[in-house]
Short mmCIF file of C-alpha atoms and ligand atoms in Angstrom, two decimals:
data_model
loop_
_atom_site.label_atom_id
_atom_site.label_comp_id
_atom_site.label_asym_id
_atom_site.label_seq_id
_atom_site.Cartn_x
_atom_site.Cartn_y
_atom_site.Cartn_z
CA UNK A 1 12.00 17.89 -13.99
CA UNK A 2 10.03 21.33 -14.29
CA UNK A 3 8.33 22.69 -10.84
CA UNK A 4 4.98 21.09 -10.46
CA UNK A 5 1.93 23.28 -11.25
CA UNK A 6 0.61 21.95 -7.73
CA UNK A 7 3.79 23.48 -5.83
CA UNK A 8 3.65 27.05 -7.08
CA UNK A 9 3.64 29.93 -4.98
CA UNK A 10 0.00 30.27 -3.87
CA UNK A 11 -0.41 34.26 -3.71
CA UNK A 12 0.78 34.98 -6.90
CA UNK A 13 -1.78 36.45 -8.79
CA UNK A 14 -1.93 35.32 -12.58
CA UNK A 15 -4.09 36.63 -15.48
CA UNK A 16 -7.51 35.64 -15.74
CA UNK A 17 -7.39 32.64 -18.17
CA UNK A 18 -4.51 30.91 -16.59
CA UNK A 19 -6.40 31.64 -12.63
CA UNK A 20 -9.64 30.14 -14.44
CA UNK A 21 -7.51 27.24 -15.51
CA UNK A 22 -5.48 26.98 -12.10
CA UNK A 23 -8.82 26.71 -9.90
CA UNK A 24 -10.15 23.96 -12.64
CA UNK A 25 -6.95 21.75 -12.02
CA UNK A 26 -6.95 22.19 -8.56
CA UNK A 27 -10.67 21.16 -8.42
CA UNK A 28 -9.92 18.47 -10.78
CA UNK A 29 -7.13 17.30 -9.16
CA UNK A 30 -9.47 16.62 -5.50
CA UNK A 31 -11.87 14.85 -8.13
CA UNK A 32 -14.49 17.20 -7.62
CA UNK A 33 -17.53 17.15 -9.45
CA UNK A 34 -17.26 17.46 -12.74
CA UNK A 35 -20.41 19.67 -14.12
CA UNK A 36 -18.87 22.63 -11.32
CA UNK A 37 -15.44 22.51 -12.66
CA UNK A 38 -17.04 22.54 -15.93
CA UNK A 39 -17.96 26.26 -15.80
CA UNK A 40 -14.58 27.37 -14.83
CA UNK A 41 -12.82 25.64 -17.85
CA UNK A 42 -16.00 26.89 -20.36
CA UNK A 43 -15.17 30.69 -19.38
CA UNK A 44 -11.64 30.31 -19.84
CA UNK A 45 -12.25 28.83 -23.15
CA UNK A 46 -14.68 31.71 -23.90
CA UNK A 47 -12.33 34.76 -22.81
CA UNK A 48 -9.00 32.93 -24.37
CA UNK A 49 -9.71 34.86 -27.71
CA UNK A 50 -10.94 37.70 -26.77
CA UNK A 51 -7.92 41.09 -26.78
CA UNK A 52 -7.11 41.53 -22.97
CA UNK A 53 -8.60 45.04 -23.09
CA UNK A 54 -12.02 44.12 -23.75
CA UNK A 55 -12.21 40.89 -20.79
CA UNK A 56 -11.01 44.31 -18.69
CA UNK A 57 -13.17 46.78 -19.60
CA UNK A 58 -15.77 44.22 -19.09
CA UNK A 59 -14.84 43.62 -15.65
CA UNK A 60 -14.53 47.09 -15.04
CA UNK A 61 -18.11 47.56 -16.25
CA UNK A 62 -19.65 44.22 -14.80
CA UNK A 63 -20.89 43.35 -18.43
CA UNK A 64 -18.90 39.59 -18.16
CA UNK A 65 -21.72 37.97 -17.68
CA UNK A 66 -23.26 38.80 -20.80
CA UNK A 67 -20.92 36.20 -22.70
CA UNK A 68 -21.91 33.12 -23.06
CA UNK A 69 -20.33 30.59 -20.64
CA UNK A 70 -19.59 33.27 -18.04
CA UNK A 71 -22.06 33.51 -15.20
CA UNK A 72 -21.44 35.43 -12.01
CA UNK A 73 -19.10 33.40 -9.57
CA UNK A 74 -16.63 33.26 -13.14
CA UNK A 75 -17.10 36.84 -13.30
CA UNK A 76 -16.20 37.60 -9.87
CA UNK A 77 -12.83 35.17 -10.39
CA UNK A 78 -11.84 37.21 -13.71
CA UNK A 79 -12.86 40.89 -12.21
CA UNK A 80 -10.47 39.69 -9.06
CA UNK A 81 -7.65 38.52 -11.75
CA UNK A 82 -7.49 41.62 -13.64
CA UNK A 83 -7.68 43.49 -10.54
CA UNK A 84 -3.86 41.58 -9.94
CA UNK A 85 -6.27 39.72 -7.12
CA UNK A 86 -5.92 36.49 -6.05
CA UNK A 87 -9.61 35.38 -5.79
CA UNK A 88 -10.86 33.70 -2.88
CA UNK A 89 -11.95 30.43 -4.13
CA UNK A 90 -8.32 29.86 -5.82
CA UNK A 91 -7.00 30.82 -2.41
CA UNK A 92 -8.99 28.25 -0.34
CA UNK A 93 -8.17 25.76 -2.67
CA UNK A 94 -4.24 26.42 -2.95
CA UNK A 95 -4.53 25.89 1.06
CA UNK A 96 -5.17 22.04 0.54
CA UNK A 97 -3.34 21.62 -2.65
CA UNK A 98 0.01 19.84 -0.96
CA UNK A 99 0.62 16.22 -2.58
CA UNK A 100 -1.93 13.93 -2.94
CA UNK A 101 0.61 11.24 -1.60
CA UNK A 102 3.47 10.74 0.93
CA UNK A 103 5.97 8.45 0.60
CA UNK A 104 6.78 8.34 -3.48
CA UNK A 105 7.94 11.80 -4.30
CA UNK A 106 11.52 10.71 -5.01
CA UNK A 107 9.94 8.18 -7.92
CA UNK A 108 7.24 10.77 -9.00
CA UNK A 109 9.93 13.02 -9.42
CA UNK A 110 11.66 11.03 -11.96
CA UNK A 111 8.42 10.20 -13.91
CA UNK A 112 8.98 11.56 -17.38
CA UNK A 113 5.62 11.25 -18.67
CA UNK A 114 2.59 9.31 -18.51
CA UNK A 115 1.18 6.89 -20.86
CA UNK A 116 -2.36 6.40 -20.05
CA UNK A 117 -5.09 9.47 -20.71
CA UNK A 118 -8.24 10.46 -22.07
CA UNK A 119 -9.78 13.61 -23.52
CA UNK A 120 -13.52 14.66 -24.94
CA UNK A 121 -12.74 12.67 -28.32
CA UNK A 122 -13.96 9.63 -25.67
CA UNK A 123 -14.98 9.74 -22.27
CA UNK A 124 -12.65 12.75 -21.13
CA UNK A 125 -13.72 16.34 -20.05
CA UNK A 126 -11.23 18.40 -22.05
CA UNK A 127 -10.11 18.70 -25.09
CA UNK A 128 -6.43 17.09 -26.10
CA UNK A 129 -4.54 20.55 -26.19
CA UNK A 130 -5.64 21.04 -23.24
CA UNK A 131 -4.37 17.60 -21.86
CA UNK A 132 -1.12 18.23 -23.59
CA UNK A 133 -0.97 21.96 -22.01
CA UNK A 134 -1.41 20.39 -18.58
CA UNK A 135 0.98 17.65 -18.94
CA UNK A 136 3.97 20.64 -19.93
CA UNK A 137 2.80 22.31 -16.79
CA UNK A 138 3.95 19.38 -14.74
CA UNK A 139 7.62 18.69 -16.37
CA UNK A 140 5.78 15.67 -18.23
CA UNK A 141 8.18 15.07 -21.88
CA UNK A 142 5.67 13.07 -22.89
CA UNK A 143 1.61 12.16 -22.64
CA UNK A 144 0.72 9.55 -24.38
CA UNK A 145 -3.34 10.24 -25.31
CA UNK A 146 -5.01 6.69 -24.64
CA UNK A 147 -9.10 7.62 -26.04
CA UNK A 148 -10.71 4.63 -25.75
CA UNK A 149 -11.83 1.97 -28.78
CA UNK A 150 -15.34 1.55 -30.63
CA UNK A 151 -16.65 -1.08 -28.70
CA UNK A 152 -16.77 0.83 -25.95
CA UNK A 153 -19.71 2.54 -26.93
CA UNK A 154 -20.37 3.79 -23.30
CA UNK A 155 -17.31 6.04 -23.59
CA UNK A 156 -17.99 7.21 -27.15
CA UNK A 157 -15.09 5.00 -28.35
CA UNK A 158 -13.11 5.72 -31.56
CA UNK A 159 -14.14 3.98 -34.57
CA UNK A 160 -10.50 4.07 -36.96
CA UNK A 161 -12.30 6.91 -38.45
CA UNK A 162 -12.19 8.78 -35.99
CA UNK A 163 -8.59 7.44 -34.65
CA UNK A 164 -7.40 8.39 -38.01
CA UNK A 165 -8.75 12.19 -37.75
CA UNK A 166 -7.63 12.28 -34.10
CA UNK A 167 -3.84 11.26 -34.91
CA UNK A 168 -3.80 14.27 -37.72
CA UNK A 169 -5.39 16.69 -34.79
CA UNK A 170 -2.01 14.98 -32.71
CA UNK A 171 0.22 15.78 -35.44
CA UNK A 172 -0.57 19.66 -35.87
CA UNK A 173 -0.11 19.88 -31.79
CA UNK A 174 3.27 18.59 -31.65
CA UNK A 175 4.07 20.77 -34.91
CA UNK A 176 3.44 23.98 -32.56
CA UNK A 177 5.37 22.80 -29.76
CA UNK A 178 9.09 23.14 -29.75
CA UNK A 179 10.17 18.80 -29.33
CA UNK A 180 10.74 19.34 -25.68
CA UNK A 181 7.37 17.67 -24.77
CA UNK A 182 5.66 15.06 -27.23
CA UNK A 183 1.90 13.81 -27.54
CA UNK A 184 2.35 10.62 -28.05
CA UNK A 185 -0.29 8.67 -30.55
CA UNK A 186 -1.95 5.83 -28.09
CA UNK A 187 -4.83 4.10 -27.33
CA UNK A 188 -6.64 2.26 -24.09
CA UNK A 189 -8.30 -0.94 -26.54
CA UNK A 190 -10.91 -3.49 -24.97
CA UNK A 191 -9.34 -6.56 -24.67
CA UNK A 192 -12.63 -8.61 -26.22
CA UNK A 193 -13.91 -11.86 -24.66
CA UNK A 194 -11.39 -14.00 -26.94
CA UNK A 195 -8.13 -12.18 -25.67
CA UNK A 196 -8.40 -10.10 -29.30
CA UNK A 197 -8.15 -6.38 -29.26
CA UNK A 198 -11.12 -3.95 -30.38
CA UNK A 199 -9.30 -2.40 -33.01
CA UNK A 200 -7.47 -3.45 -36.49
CA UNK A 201 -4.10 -4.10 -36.79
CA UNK A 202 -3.17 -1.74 -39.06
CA UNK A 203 -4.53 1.00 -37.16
CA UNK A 204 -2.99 -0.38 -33.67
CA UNK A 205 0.32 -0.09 -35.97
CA UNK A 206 -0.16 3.65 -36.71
CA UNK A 207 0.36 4.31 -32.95
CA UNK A 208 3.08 4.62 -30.72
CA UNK A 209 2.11 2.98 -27.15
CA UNK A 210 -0.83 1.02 -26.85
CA UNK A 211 -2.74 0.42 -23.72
CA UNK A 212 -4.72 -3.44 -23.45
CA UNK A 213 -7.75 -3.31 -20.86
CA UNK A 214 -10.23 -5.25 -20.12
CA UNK A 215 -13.54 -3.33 -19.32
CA UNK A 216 -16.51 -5.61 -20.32
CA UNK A 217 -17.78 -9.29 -18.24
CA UNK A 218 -15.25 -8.62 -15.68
CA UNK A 219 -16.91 -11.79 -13.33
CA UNK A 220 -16.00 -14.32 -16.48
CA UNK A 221 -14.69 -17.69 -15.18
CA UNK A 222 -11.43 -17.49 -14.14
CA UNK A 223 -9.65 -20.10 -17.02
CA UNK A 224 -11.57 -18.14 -19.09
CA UNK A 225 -10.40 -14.32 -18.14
CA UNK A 226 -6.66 -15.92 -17.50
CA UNK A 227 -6.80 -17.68 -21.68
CA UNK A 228 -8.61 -13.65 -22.45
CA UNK A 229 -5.96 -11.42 -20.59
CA UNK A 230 -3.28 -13.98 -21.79
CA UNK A 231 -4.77 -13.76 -25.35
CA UNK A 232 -3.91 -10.19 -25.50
CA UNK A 233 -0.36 -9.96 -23.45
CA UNK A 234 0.59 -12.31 -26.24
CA UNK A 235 -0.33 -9.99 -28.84
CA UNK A 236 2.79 -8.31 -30.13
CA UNK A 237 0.46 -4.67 -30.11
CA UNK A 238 -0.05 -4.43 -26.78
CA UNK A 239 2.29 -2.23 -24.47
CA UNK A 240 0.96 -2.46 -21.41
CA UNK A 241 -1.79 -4.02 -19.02
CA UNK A 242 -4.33 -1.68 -18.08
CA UNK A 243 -5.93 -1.76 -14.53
CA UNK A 244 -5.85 -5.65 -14.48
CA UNK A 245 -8.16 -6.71 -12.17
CA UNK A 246 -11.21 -4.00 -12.95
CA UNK A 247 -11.77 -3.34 -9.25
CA UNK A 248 -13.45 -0.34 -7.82
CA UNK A 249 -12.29 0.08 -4.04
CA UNK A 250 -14.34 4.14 -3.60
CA UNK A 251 -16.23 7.21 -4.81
CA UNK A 252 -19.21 7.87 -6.96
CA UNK A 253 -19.34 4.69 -8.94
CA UNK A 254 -19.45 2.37 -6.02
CA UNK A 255 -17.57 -0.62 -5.64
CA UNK A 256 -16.60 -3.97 -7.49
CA UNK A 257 -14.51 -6.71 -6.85
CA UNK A 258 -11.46 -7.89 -8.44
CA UNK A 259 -12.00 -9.66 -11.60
CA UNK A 260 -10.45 -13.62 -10.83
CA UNK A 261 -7.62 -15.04 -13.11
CA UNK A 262 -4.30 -16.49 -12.63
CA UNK A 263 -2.54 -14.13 -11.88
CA UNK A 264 0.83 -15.74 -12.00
CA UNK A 265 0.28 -16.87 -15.24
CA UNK A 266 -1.05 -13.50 -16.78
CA UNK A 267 1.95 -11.64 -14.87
CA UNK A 268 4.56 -14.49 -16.28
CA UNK A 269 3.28 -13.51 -19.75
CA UNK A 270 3.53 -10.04 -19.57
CA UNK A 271 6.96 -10.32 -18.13
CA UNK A 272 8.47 -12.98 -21.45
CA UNK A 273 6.65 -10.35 -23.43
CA UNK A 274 8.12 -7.27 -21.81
CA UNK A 275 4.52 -6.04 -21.03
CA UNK A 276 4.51 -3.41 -18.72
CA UNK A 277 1.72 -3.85 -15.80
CA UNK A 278 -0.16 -1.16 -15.11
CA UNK A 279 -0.34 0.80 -11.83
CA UNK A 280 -3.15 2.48 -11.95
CA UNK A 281 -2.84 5.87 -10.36
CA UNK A 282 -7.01 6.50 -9.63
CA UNK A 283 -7.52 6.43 -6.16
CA UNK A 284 -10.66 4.60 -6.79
CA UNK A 285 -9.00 1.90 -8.69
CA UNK A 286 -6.09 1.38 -6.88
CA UNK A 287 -4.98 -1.49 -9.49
CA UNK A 288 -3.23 -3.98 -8.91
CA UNK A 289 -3.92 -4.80 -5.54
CA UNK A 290 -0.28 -4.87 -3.33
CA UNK A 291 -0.75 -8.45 -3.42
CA UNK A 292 -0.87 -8.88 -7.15
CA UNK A 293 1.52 -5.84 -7.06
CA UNK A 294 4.10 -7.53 -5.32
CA UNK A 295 3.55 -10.99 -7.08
CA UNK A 296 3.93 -8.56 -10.51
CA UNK A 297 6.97 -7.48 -9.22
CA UNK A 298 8.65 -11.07 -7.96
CA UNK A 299 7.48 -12.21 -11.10
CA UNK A 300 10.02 -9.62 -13.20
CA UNK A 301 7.82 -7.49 -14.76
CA UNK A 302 7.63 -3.97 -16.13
CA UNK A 303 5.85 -1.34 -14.44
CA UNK A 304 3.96 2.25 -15.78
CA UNK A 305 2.27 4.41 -13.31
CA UNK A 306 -0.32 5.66 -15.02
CA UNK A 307 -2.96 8.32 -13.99
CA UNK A 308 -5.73 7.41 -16.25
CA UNK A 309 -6.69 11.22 -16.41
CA UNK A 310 -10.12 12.06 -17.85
CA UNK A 311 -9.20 15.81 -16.90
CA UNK A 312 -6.34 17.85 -16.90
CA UNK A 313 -6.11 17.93 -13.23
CA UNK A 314 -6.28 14.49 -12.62
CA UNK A 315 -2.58 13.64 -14.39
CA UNK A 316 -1.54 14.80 -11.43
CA UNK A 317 -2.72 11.91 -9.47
CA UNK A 318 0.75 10.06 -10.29
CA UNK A 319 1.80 10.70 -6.56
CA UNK A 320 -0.39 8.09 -5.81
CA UNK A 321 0.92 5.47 -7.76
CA UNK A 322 4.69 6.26 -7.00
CA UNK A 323 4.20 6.01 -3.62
CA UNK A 324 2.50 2.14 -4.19
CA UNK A 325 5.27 1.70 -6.01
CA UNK A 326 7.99 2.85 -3.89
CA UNK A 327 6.27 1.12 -1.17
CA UNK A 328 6.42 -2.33 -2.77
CA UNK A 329 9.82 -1.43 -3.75
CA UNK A 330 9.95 -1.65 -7.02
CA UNK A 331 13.36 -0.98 -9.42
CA UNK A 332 12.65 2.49 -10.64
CA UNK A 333 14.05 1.20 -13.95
CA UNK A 334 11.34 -1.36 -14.21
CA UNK A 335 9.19 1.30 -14.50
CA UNK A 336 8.97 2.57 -18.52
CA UNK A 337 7.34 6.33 -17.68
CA UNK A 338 11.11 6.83 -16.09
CA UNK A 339 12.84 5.99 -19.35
CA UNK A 340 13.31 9.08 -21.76
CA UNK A 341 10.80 8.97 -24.48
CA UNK A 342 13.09 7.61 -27.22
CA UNK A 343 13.77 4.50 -24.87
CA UNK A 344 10.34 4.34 -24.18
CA UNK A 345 9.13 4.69 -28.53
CA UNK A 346 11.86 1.68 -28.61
CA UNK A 347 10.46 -0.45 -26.25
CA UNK A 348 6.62 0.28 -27.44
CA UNK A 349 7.70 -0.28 -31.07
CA UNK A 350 10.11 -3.43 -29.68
CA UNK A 351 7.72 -6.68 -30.57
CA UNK A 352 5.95 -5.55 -34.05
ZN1 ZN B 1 -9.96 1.61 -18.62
ZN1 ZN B 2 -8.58 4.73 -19.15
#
């Protein structure tokens, strides 16, 4: 496993696209807001092309803020980078960059990759290469990109249109990278009210892991949620759970309870189907709840930590989940993101 982007040495000054980039994840990573962080990934996107000579002369002349995208507190951060300076603001924010989480970095170490993620094709803040970038950066062999499905409207949800285009955009990434690290071809789909998944079958065959969720009437009647989350364990598409009981337990979206359902039953199903259940990495989610957790587990399921990133920075909240997960002592080989990614393609492709 490759040294973690969040564990390199914090004075080291680094050119100005990768320090724009490193104070973005960092931000990202404490869930900052996202409209600030915005500003630091938009004027690393706007020097990227530009030949190193001219981003320095600019500094030297204090014309950077003439591009678009650059105003001056990203102008001070690249003048300070191509001055070999660590800026301030990276240097604060190195100071509380430790782990997010105690207690798992022994699982979270052998995570291989992570199988649920979004980028700006739905409801994410980047774009996938940049997802993909980030995921190298942190020893992941594997991200598989989740984007969410059309019903989802909310989210800007891929019609198979759009899936279609997106899985040819996947393609041409991979073909620049040298098979090390894979993006892997996913999907998060709405499980609908009936248990059936928002998306056709054909298309849900085209990719590689797919990700079941329900996001819609979360208070439905119990029997009904249990025969709906049932509905779509059974289907031989679906991978893995996603956050199964919808809850919201902090931050800026408030709070909502846990959907109800039968848990034993839905948990029984997904382990006869070899569905993996979800731990969902979000602090704010928190999903399953160590109860259910530790019923999930009893009951001989699969496990993936997932982080559920809609930025780059946020993939790195795995710590949380391993350390849920090494608290409730769970098998590490119960858990699929630990398998290699050809096990992993095996297991995904396993029931179709
Ligand atoms: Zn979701
Ligand atoms: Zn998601």
């Amino acid at each position: 496993m490759a040294e973690s982007t969040s564990s390199q040495a914090p004075d080291q000054a680094r050119g100005p696209v990768a320090t724009l980039r490193r104070i973005a994840f960092l931000m990202e990573r404490q869930r900052e807001e996202t409209r600030r962080i915005e500003a630091f990934r938009k004027a690393a996107r706007t020097i990227l092309p530009l030949p190193e000579e001219d981003v320095r002369r600019r500094a030297a002349d204090g014309t950077l803020t003439e591009l678009a995208g650059i105003g001056p507190s990203t102008a001070a951060v690249i003048t300070d980078a191509c001055n070999g300076v660590v800026p301030e603001r990276l240097r604060a924010l190195e100071e509380t960059a430790g782990p997010l989480a105690t207690g798992g970095e022994e699982l979270r170490a052998r995570l291989r990759g992570d199988l649920h993620s979004h980028s700006d094709w739905s409801d994410g803040g980047s774009p996938l290469e940049e997802m993909a970038m980030t995921a190298m950066e942190l020893g992941h062999d594997y991200l598989v990109l989740t984007d969410h499905s059309p019903r989802l409207r909310v989210a800007n949800g891929l019609s198979a249109e759009r899936l279609t285009r997106q899985l040819a955009v996947v393609d041409a990434v991979n073909e620049h990278l040298d098979g090390t690290f894979t993006l892997l071809k996913g999907i998060e789909v709405d499980i609908l009210d009936d248990g059936s998944l928002d998306q056709t079958p054909e298309m849900l065959g085209r990719l590689q892991v797919r990700v079941a969720s329900v996001h819609s009437k979360l208070k439905m009647e119990a029997p009904q949620m249990t025969r709906r989350m049932i509905g779509a364990v059974r289907n031989p598409h679906t991978n893995v759970l996603g956050h199964c009981t919808g809850r919201l337990v902090t931050g800026g979206r408030g709070t909502r309870p846990q959907s109800q359902f039968d848990a034993r039953a839905v948990f029984t199903a997904c382990a006869e189907e070899g569905v993996a259940v979800e731990i969902n990495s979000r602090p704010e989610r928190r999903d399953p709840p160590t109860r259910l957790l530790e019923l999930a587990r009893d009951t001989g399921c699969l496990f993936s930590i997932d982080s559920d990133a809609h930025a780059p920075g946020q993939l790195d909240m795995l710590d949380h989940g391993a350390a849920r997960a090494t608290e409730a002592g769970i098998d590490p080989d119960r858990i699929v993101n630990t398998w290699e990614r050809d096990r992993l393609l095996a297991w995904a492709a396993s029931r179709l």
